[in-house]
Coordinates of C-alpha atoms and ligand atoms in Angstrom, one line a residue:
M1 CA 56.9 -8.3 22.3
A2 CA 54.0 -6.0 20.3
S3 CA 51.7 -8.1 21.8
S4 CA 52.5 -8.0 25.1
G5 CA 52.6 -4.4 24.4
S6 CA 48.6 -4.4 23.7
D7 CA 47.2 -6.7 26.4
E8 CA 49.0 -4.1 28.7
D9 CA 47.0 -1.3 27.0
K10 CA 43.7 -4.0 27.7
R11 CA 44.4 -4.7 31.2
Q12 CA 44.7 -1.0 31.8
K13 CA 41.4 0.5 30.3
G14 CA 39.8 -2.5 31.7
E15 CA 40.9 -1.1 35.6
S16 CA 39.6 2.3 34.7
S17 CA 36.3 1.6 33.7
D18 CA 36.0 -1.1 36.3
D19 CA 36.8 1.8 38.9
K20 CA 33.1 2.7 39.1
D21 CA 32.2 -0.8 39.8
N22 CA 33.9 -2.2 42.6
D23 CA 32.8 -5.7 42.5
T24 CA 34.0 -5.6 39.1
S25 CA 37.4 -4.5 39.4
S26 CA 38.2 -6.9 42.7
K27 CA 37.0 -9.4 40.1
A28 CA 39.4 -8.3 37.0
R29 CA 41.9 -8.0 39.7
R30 CA 41.6 -11.1 40.7
R31 CA 41.6 -12.8 37.4
R32 CA 45.0 -10.7 36.2
N33 CA 46.5 -12.4 40.0
S34 CA 46.2 -15.4 38.5
E35 CA 46.7 -14.9 34.7
D36 CA 50.2 -13.2 36.4
E37 CA 51.1 -16.2 38.7
G38 CA 50.0 -18.5 35.6
T39 CA 52.5 -16.8 33.7
V40 CA 55.3 -16.4 36.3
D41 CA 54.9 -20.1 37.5
M42 CA 55.2 -21.1 33.8
I43 CA 58.3 -19.4 33.4
R44 CA 59.2 -20.2 36.8
R45 CA 59.2 -23.9 35.9
Y46 CA 61.3 -23.2 33.1
L47 CA 64.1 -21.9 33.9
A48 CA 63.8 -24.3 37.3
E49 CA 64.2 -26.9 34.7
K50 CA 66.6 -25.6 32.9
L51 CA 68.8 -24.7 35.3
G52 CA 68.0 -28.0 36.5
F53 CA 67.1 -27.8 40.2
F54 CA 63.6 -29.1 38.9
D55 CA 61.2 -30.4 41.7
D56 CA 60.5 -34.0 40.5
D57 CA 57.3 -33.9 42.9
K58 CA 55.5 -31.1 40.9
K59 CA 56.8 -32.6 37.4
E60 CA 54.0 -31.9 35.1
V61 CA 52.2 -35.1 34.0
P62 CA 52.8 -36.0 30.1
E63 CA 50.0 -34.7 28.2
E64 CA 48.3 -38.6 27.2
K65 CA 49.4 -39.2 23.4
T66 CA 47.5 -41.3 21.1
K67 CA 50.2 -44.3 20.1
V68 CA 49.8 -44.0 16.4
L69 CA 53.0 -45.8 15.3
T70 CA 53.1 -49.1 16.6
E71 CA 57.0 -47.7 17.2
A72 CA 58.8 -44.4 16.1
S73 CA 60.6 -45.4 13.7
V74 CA 60.9 -45.3 9.8
D75 CA 59.6 -49.1 9.7
G76 CA 56.8 -47.8 12.0
V77 CA 55.9 -45.2 9.6
I78 CA 55.8 -47.9 7.1
K79 CA 53.6 -50.1 8.3
Y80 CA 51.3 -47.2 9.4
I81 CA 50.9 -45.8 5.7
E82 CA 50.0 -49.7 4.3
E83 CA 47.7 -49.9 7.1
H84 CA 45.9 -46.6 7.5
N85 CA 46.5 -47.0 2.8
C86 CA 47.2 -42.8 3.6
R87 CA 45.9 -41.1 0.6
N88 CA 46.3 -38.0 2.2
V89 CA 50.1 -37.0 2.5
I90 CA 51.8 -33.4 2.5
T91 CA 55.6 -33.0 2.2
M92 CA 56.6 -29.7 3.5
A93 CA 60.2 -28.8 1.7
G94 CA 62.7 -26.5 2.1
A95 CA 66.4 -26.2 0.4
G96 CA 67.7 -29.5 1.9
I97 CA 66.0 -31.3 -1.2
S98 CA 68.2 -29.4 -3.5
T99 CA 71.6 -28.9 -2.6
S100 CA 72.2 -32.3 -4.8
A101 CA 71.1 -30.6 -7.3
G102 CA 73.8 -27.9 -7.0
I103 CA 72.1 -25.2 -5.1
P104 CA 73.0 -23.9 -2.0
D105 CA 71.0 -24.4 1.1
F106 CA 71.0 -21.0 3.1
R107 CA 72.1 -21.8 7.2
S108 CA 74.4 -24.6 6.1
P109 CA 77.6 -24.1 8.7
G110 CA 80.2 -23.3 5.1
S111 CA 78.3 -23.8 2.3
G112 CA 75.4 -22.1 3.5
L113 CA 74.5 -19.2 1.0
Y114 CA 74.3 -16.9 4.6
H115 CA 77.5 -17.5 5.2
N116 CA 78.7 -16.2 1.9
L117 CA 77.7 -12.5 2.3
E118 CA 80.3 -11.1 3.3
K119 CA 81.4 -9.1 0.0
Y120 CA 78.2 -7.6 -0.7
K121 CA 78.5 -5.4 3.3
L122 CA 74.3 -6.5 4.0
P123 CA 74.0 -5.5 8.1
D124 CA 73.6 -8.9 8.4
P125 CA 73.1 -11.9 6.1
Q126 CA 68.9 -12.0 5.9
A127 CA 69.2 -7.9 4.9
I128 CA 69.6 -9.6 0.5
F129 CA 65.8 -11.2 1.0
E130 CA 64.2 -8.0 3.7
I131 CA 61.7 -5.4 1.3
G132 CA 63.0 -3.1 3.2
F133 CA 66.3 -3.5 2.9
F134 CA 65.6 -4.1 -1.3
R135 CA 63.8 -1.0 -1.7
H136 CA 66.6 1.1 -0.4
N137 CA 69.2 -1.3 -1.7
P138 CA 68.2 -3.7 -4.3
Q139 CA 71.7 -4.1 -6.5
P140 CA 72.8 -6.9 -3.9
F141 CA 70.2 -8.5 -4.8
F142 CA 70.6 -8.5 -8.4
T143 CA 74.1 -9.0 -8.2
L144 CA 73.4 -12.5 -6.1
A145 CA 70.7 -13.4 -8.5
K146 CA 73.5 -13.1 -11.7
E147 CA 76.0 -14.6 -9.7
L148 CA 73.8 -17.7 -8.7
Y149 CA 72.2 -18.0 -12.7
P150 CA 72.7 -21.1 -12.8
G151 CA 73.7 -23.4 -16.2
S152 CA 71.5 -26.0 -15.6
F153 CA 69.9 -27.7 -12.9
K154 CA 68.0 -31.7 -12.6
P155 CA 65.6 -32.6 -10.1
T156 CA 67.1 -35.3 -7.4
T157 CA 66.0 -38.2 -6.0
C158 CA 64.1 -36.4 -3.6
H159 CA 62.3 -34.7 -6.4
Y160 CA 61.4 -37.5 -7.7
F161 CA 60.4 -39.3 -4.9
I162 CA 57.5 -36.8 -4.3
R163 CA 56.1 -37.2 -8.1
L164 CA 56.1 -41.2 -7.1
L165 CA 53.9 -40.4 -4.1
N166 CA 51.9 -38.3 -6.6
E167 CA 51.5 -40.7 -9.3
K168 CA 50.6 -44.1 -6.5
G169 CA 47.4 -41.6 -4.7
L170 CA 49.5 -40.9 -1.5
L171 CA 49.8 -37.3 -1.6
R172 CA 47.6 -34.4 -0.8
R173 CA 50.3 -30.9 -1.7
H174 CA 53.4 -30.1 -1.3
Y175 CA 54.2 -27.2 0.1
S176 CA 57.6 -25.9 -1.1
Q177 CA 60.5 -23.0 0.3
N178 CA 61.9 -23.2 -2.6
I179 CA 61.9 -21.5 -5.7
D180 CA 64.6 -23.2 -8.3
T181 CA 60.4 -24.8 -9.8
L182 CA 62.5 -28.5 -9.4
E183 CA 59.3 -29.8 -8.6
R184 CA 57.4 -28.7 -11.6
V185 CA 60.4 -29.6 -13.6
A186 CA 60.6 -32.9 -11.8
G187 CA 56.4 -33.3 -13.4
L188 CA 54.8 -32.6 -10.3
P189 CA 51.2 -31.1 -11.4
A190 CA 51.2 -27.2 -10.2
E191 CA 47.7 -27.8 -8.6
K192 CA 49.9 -30.3 -6.5
I193 CA 52.4 -27.8 -5.3
V194 CA 52.1 -24.9 -2.8
E195 CA 54.9 -22.6 -3.9
A196 CA 55.4 -20.6 -0.1
H197 CA 57.5 -18.4 -1.0
G198 CA 56.5 -17.7 -4.2
T199 CA 58.2 -17.1 -7.9
F200 CA 60.4 -16.1 -9.9
H201 CA 58.3 -16.7 -12.7
T202 CA 56.5 -13.4 -13.1
S203 CA 57.7 -10.0 -11.5
H204 CA 56.2 -6.8 -10.4
C205 CA 57.0 -3.3 -10.3
L206 CA 57.3 -2.2 -6.4
E207 CA 55.4 0.9 -7.2
C208 CA 52.9 0.6 -9.7
R209 CA 52.4 -3.0 -9.3
Q210 CA 53.1 -4.0 -13.3
E211 CA 53.8 -7.3 -13.9
Y212 CA 56.7 -8.0 -16.4
A213 CA 57.7 -11.9 -17.5
L214 CA 60.2 -14.1 -16.6
D215 CA 62.4 -12.8 -20.1
W216 CA 61.9 -9.7 -19.0
M217 CA 63.3 -9.9 -16.2
K218 CA 66.6 -12.3 -17.1
E219 CA 67.7 -9.3 -20.0
R220 CA 67.9 -6.5 -17.0
I221 CA 70.0 -9.4 -14.6
F222 CA 71.8 -10.0 -16.9
S223 CA 72.4 -6.4 -18.3
D224 CA 73.8 -5.8 -14.6
S225 CA 70.9 -3.6 -14.0
V226 CA 68.2 -2.6 -11.8
P227 CA 65.1 -3.4 -13.6
S228 CA 63.1 -0.6 -13.9
C229 CA 59.4 -0.1 -14.7
E230 CA 58.8 1.7 -18.0
K231 CA 55.8 2.9 -17.1
C232 CA 56.5 4.8 -14.2
N233 CA 60.5 3.7 -13.0
G234 CA 59.8 2.2 -9.7
V235 CA 62.1 -0.7 -9.1
V236 CA 60.8 -4.4 -10.7
K237 CA 61.1 -7.1 -8.0
P238 CA 60.1 -10.9 -9.2
D239 CA 57.9 -12.6 -7.1
I240 CA 59.7 -14.2 -4.6
V241 CA 58.4 -13.6 -1.2
F242 CA 61.0 -11.4 0.7
F243 CA 61.1 -10.6 4.6
G244 CA 58.8 -8.7 5.4
E245 CA 56.5 -9.6 2.6
N246 CA 52.6 -11.8 2.6
L247 CA 53.4 -15.3 1.6
P248 CA 50.8 -16.0 -2.0
S249 CA 47.3 -15.7 -0.6
R250 CA 47.1 -19.6 -2.1
F251 CA 49.9 -20.6 0.7
F252 CA 46.6 -19.9 3.4
S253 CA 44.1 -21.4 1.4
C254 CA 45.4 -24.3 1.0
V255 CA 46.9 -24.6 4.3
E256 CA 43.7 -24.6 5.8
K257 CA 42.1 -27.1 3.5
D258 CA 44.8 -29.1 3.6
F259 CA 46.4 -29.1 7.4
P260 CA 43.1 -31.2 8.9
K261 CA 43.1 -33.6 6.3
C262 CA 46.8 -34.8 6.8
D263 CA 47.2 -38.8 7.4
L264 CA 51.1 -38.5 7.2
L265 CA 53.4 -35.0 6.8
I266 CA 56.7 -35.9 5.8
I267 CA 59.4 -32.1 6.0
L268 CA 62.4 -33.1 3.5
G269 CA 65.6 -30.8 3.6
S270 CA 64.6 -28.2 5.9
S271 CA 65.7 -26.0 9.0
L272 CA 61.7 -25.7 10.1
A273 CA 63.6 -21.9 10.8
V274 CA 61.5 -19.3 8.7
Q275 CA 57.6 -18.8 9.9
P276 CA 54.6 -19.2 8.8
F277 CA 56.0 -22.6 7.1
A278 CA 57.9 -23.9 10.1
S279 CA 54.6 -23.5 12.5
L280 CA 52.8 -26.4 9.4
I281 CA 54.2 -28.8 11.6
D282 CA 51.5 -28.1 14.6
R283 CA 48.2 -27.6 11.9
V284 CA 48.2 -31.4 11.7
T285 CA 45.7 -33.5 14.3
K286 CA 47.6 -35.0 16.9
E287 CA 46.6 -38.6 15.3
C288 CA 48.8 -37.6 12.3
P289 CA 52.3 -39.2 12.5
R290 CA 55.2 -36.5 11.1
L291 CA 58.2 -38.4 9.2
L292 CA 61.2 -35.8 9.1
I293 CA 64.3 -36.9 6.1
N294 CA 67.0 -34.1 6.9
R295 CA 70.0 -33.5 8.1
E296 CA 69.9 -32.7 11.1
K297 CA 66.9 -32.6 14.1
A298 CA 64.7 -29.8 13.3
G299 CA 61.2 -28.5 14.0
Q300 CA 61.7 -29.0 18.0
R301 CA 60.1 -26.0 19.9
D302 CA 62.0 -25.3 24.1
R303 CA 60.6 -25.7 26.6
L304 CA 59.5 -21.7 27.2
M305 CA 57.7 -21.8 23.5
T306 CA 55.9 -25.0 24.5
L307 CA 54.5 -23.1 27.8
L308 CA 53.9 -20.1 26.2
R309 CA 52.0 -22.3 23.9
I310 CA 53.5 -21.4 20.7
G311 CA 52.9 -24.7 19.1
S312 CA 54.7 -28.1 20.8
G313 CA 57.1 -28.7 17.7
M314 CA 58.5 -31.6 16.8
D315 CA 59.1 -34.2 20.1
F316 CA 61.0 -36.8 19.3
D317 CA 62.3 -38.0 22.3
S318 CA 60.7 -38.1 25.1
D319 CA 59.5 -41.6 26.7
N320 CA 55.4 -41.2 25.3
N321 CA 56.2 -39.9 21.6
F322 CA 54.5 -42.6 18.9
R323 CA 54.1 -40.4 16.2
D324 CA 57.3 -38.0 15.3
V325 CA 60.1 -39.9 13.8
A326 CA 63.8 -38.4 12.5
W327 CA 66.0 -39.4 10.1
L328 CA 68.8 -38.0 10.1
G329 CA 70.8 -38.2 6.4
D330 CA 70.8 -37.0 3.1
C331 CA 67.6 -36.2 1.7
D332 CA 68.1 -38.1 -1.7
E333 CA 69.3 -41.4 0.3
G334 CA 66.4 -41.2 2.8
C335 CA 63.7 -41.1 0.0
Q336 CA 65.0 -44.2 -1.8
M337 CA 65.1 -45.8 1.5
L338 CA 61.6 -45.1 1.3
A339 CA 60.6 -46.2 -1.9
D340 CA 62.5 -49.5 -1.0
K341 CA 60.6 -50.4 1.4
L342 CA 56.9 -49.4 0.1
G343 CA 58.8 -51.9 -3.1
W344 CA 59.1 -48.6 -5.5
G345 CA 62.3 -48.6 -5.3
D346 CA 63.3 -49.4 -8.3
E347 CA 60.4 -47.8 -10.0
L348 CA 62.0 -44.7 -8.6
R349 CA 65.8 -45.7 -9.2
K350 CA 64.2 -45.9 -13.3
L351 CA 62.4 -42.7 -13.2
V352 CA 65.5 -40.9 -11.8
T353 CA 68.0 -42.4 -15.0
E354 CA 65.4 -42.0 -17.2
E355 CA 64.4 -38.6 -16.7
H356 CA 67.7 -36.7 -16.2
A357 CA 68.7 -38.6 -19.2
R358 CA 65.8 -36.8 -21.2
I359 CA 66.7 -33.1 -19.2
S360 CA 70.4 -33.5 -20.2
K361 CA 69.5 -34.0 -24.2
E362 CA 66.4 -31.0 -24.5
Q363 CA 69.7 -29.0 -22.6
K364 CA 71.7 -30.5 -24.9
E365 CA 69.8 -29.5 -27.8
E366 CA 68.4 -26.1 -26.2
A367 CA 72.4 -25.3 -26.1
S368 CA 73.0 -26.0 -29.3
K369 CA 70.3 -23.7 -30.9
R370 CA 71.2 -21.3 -29.0
Q371 CA 75.2 -21.4 -30.2
A372 CA 73.3 -21.1 -34.0
K373 CA 71.3 -18.4 -33.0
H374 CA 73.9 -16.2 -31.0
P375 CA 77.3 -18.0 -32.5
S376 CA 79.6 -15.5 -31.0
G377 CA 78.0 -16.9 -28.1
Q378 CA 77.2 -16.6 -25.2
K379 CA 77.9 -16.8 -21.2
K380 CA 78.1 -20.6 -20.3
S381 CA 76.0 -18.7 -17.2
E382 CA 73.6 -17.3 -19.5
V383 CA 71.6 -19.9 -20.1
S384 CA 68.1 -21.9 -19.1
N385 CA 65.6 -20.6 -16.9
P386 CA 66.2 -17.5 -14.1
M387 CA 63.5 -19.7 -12.1
K388 CA 66.1 -20.9 -10.7
V389 CA 68.1 -18.5 -9.1
L390 CA 68.2 -19.0 -5.7
N391 CA 66.3 -21.7 -3.7
M392 CA 64.5 -19.6 -1.0
Ligands
LIG1 P1 67.7 -24.1 5.3 O1 69.4 -23.5 5.0 O2 67.3 -23.0 6.6 O3 68.0 -25.2 6.1 C1 68.1 -26.6 5.2 C2 68.1 -27.1 6.0 O4 68.4 -28.8 4.7 C3 69.5 -27.9 6.9 O5 69.0 -28.4 8.2 C4 70.3 -28.4 6.3 O6 71.0 -29.3 7.4 C5 69.7 -29.9 5.5 N1 70.4 -30.3 4.0 C6 71.3 -29.6 3.8 N2 71.3 -30.6 2.5 C7 70.4 -31.6 2.7 C8 70.7 -33.0 1.9 N3 71.5 -32.8 0.7 N4 69.8 -34.0 2.2 C9 69.4 -33.6 4.0 N5 69.2 -32.3 4.5 C10 69.9 -31.3 4.2 O7 67.0 -23.8 4.0 P2 65.3 -24.2 4.2 O8 65.3 -24.7 6.0 O9 65.0 -23.8 3.6 O10 63.5 -17.8 2.8 O11 65.1 -22.1 4.4 C11 63.8 -21.6 4.8 C12 64.1 -20.2 4.5 O12 64.8 -19.3 4.9 C13 64.0 -20.1 3.1 O13 63.0 -20.1 1.9 C14 64.7 -18.9 2.9 C15 65.4 -18.5 3.5 O14 65.7 -17.0 4.1 C16 63.3 -16.6 1.8 O15 64.2 -15.8 1.9 C17 62.0 -16.0 2.5

């Protein structure tokens, strides 16, 4: 809306200066009229199509698309990976890759976090992660952070599949919206990960920007206090990205470098509902295949958005789609299926079994050390790593 307002402003400014020059003025008016007609035509076509009385004769000629996959299916993608010797695969992940580890996603009906926040009496569920609301009332966020503080989570088959993609030399970068750090726990090197929505690892005072470490924040969360800065008494917030805040600069610099080079995009466990992350799917070249592994289709733009050129999104269903594939189901199952087809199935199963055994052993050792240190006992939930508070 703001942008259409400023366009109008510019037009008005243009008109008054053009009054001095009738010729320029009439040209400007003609151009404006034709722009307006174009917009009206776009909206007319969109509405006509939606309402089911689209005139077939005037249907747009579909954009010519390169046939990048021999067939728009998982087998087509596997064949493409093998024939094109992919070395620049990008994975994009959301909360759905961690639900099998026990961390809720945001929008799934019933189990999603946004459907279970009534008791916080928020103006709307997303307010708990809005910077404006947080500044005014940080308590709900910290109460939720403590409540969801996990005992222990283990990376999922999907996380280990991403690690294997890297170890096999296929992965250019993994972009995650999650802050559970399970990619790191799974052994994916830090330089391969872009934590688009930040991290719980460090925190900063909202006023003086003083930095605080993980342990400091953990102590405050569990003492039921809103963390306040030791220097200026301002509220201290973990460095996770709230609505209304900028994404880390690493996100933007990596996107610039990575997406033009991407030779296969795999989207895992995300509703692709939050910008600017969701629009990354439009940053790969038109020849780049895109595979979605998710319980539901995501990333399709409606016709109006396409006409208004707000990205074309995924195109799973049109007749001339030769690059977008949706595999609907659980991420772990989908990733195991991909690994099987690539011939790494047993390696993935073995990796998951061994890593889970190793993590369980470490967790037990940690728990007994803690027990020895604090024989009176901590609350069950007060263990492990506060980076795994929420998956956002
Ligand atoms: P959502 O909750 O919006 O979407 C999760 C998607 O994963 C849904 O489409 C689910 O159907 C799907 N899903 C859940 N479990 C799955 C499983 N085991 N296998 C396959 N699919 C599964 O979560 P995100 O897309 O990550 O941002 O949400 C994006 C952002 O919205 C978050 O990073 C957070 C939130 O508001 C901020 O707070 C800034």
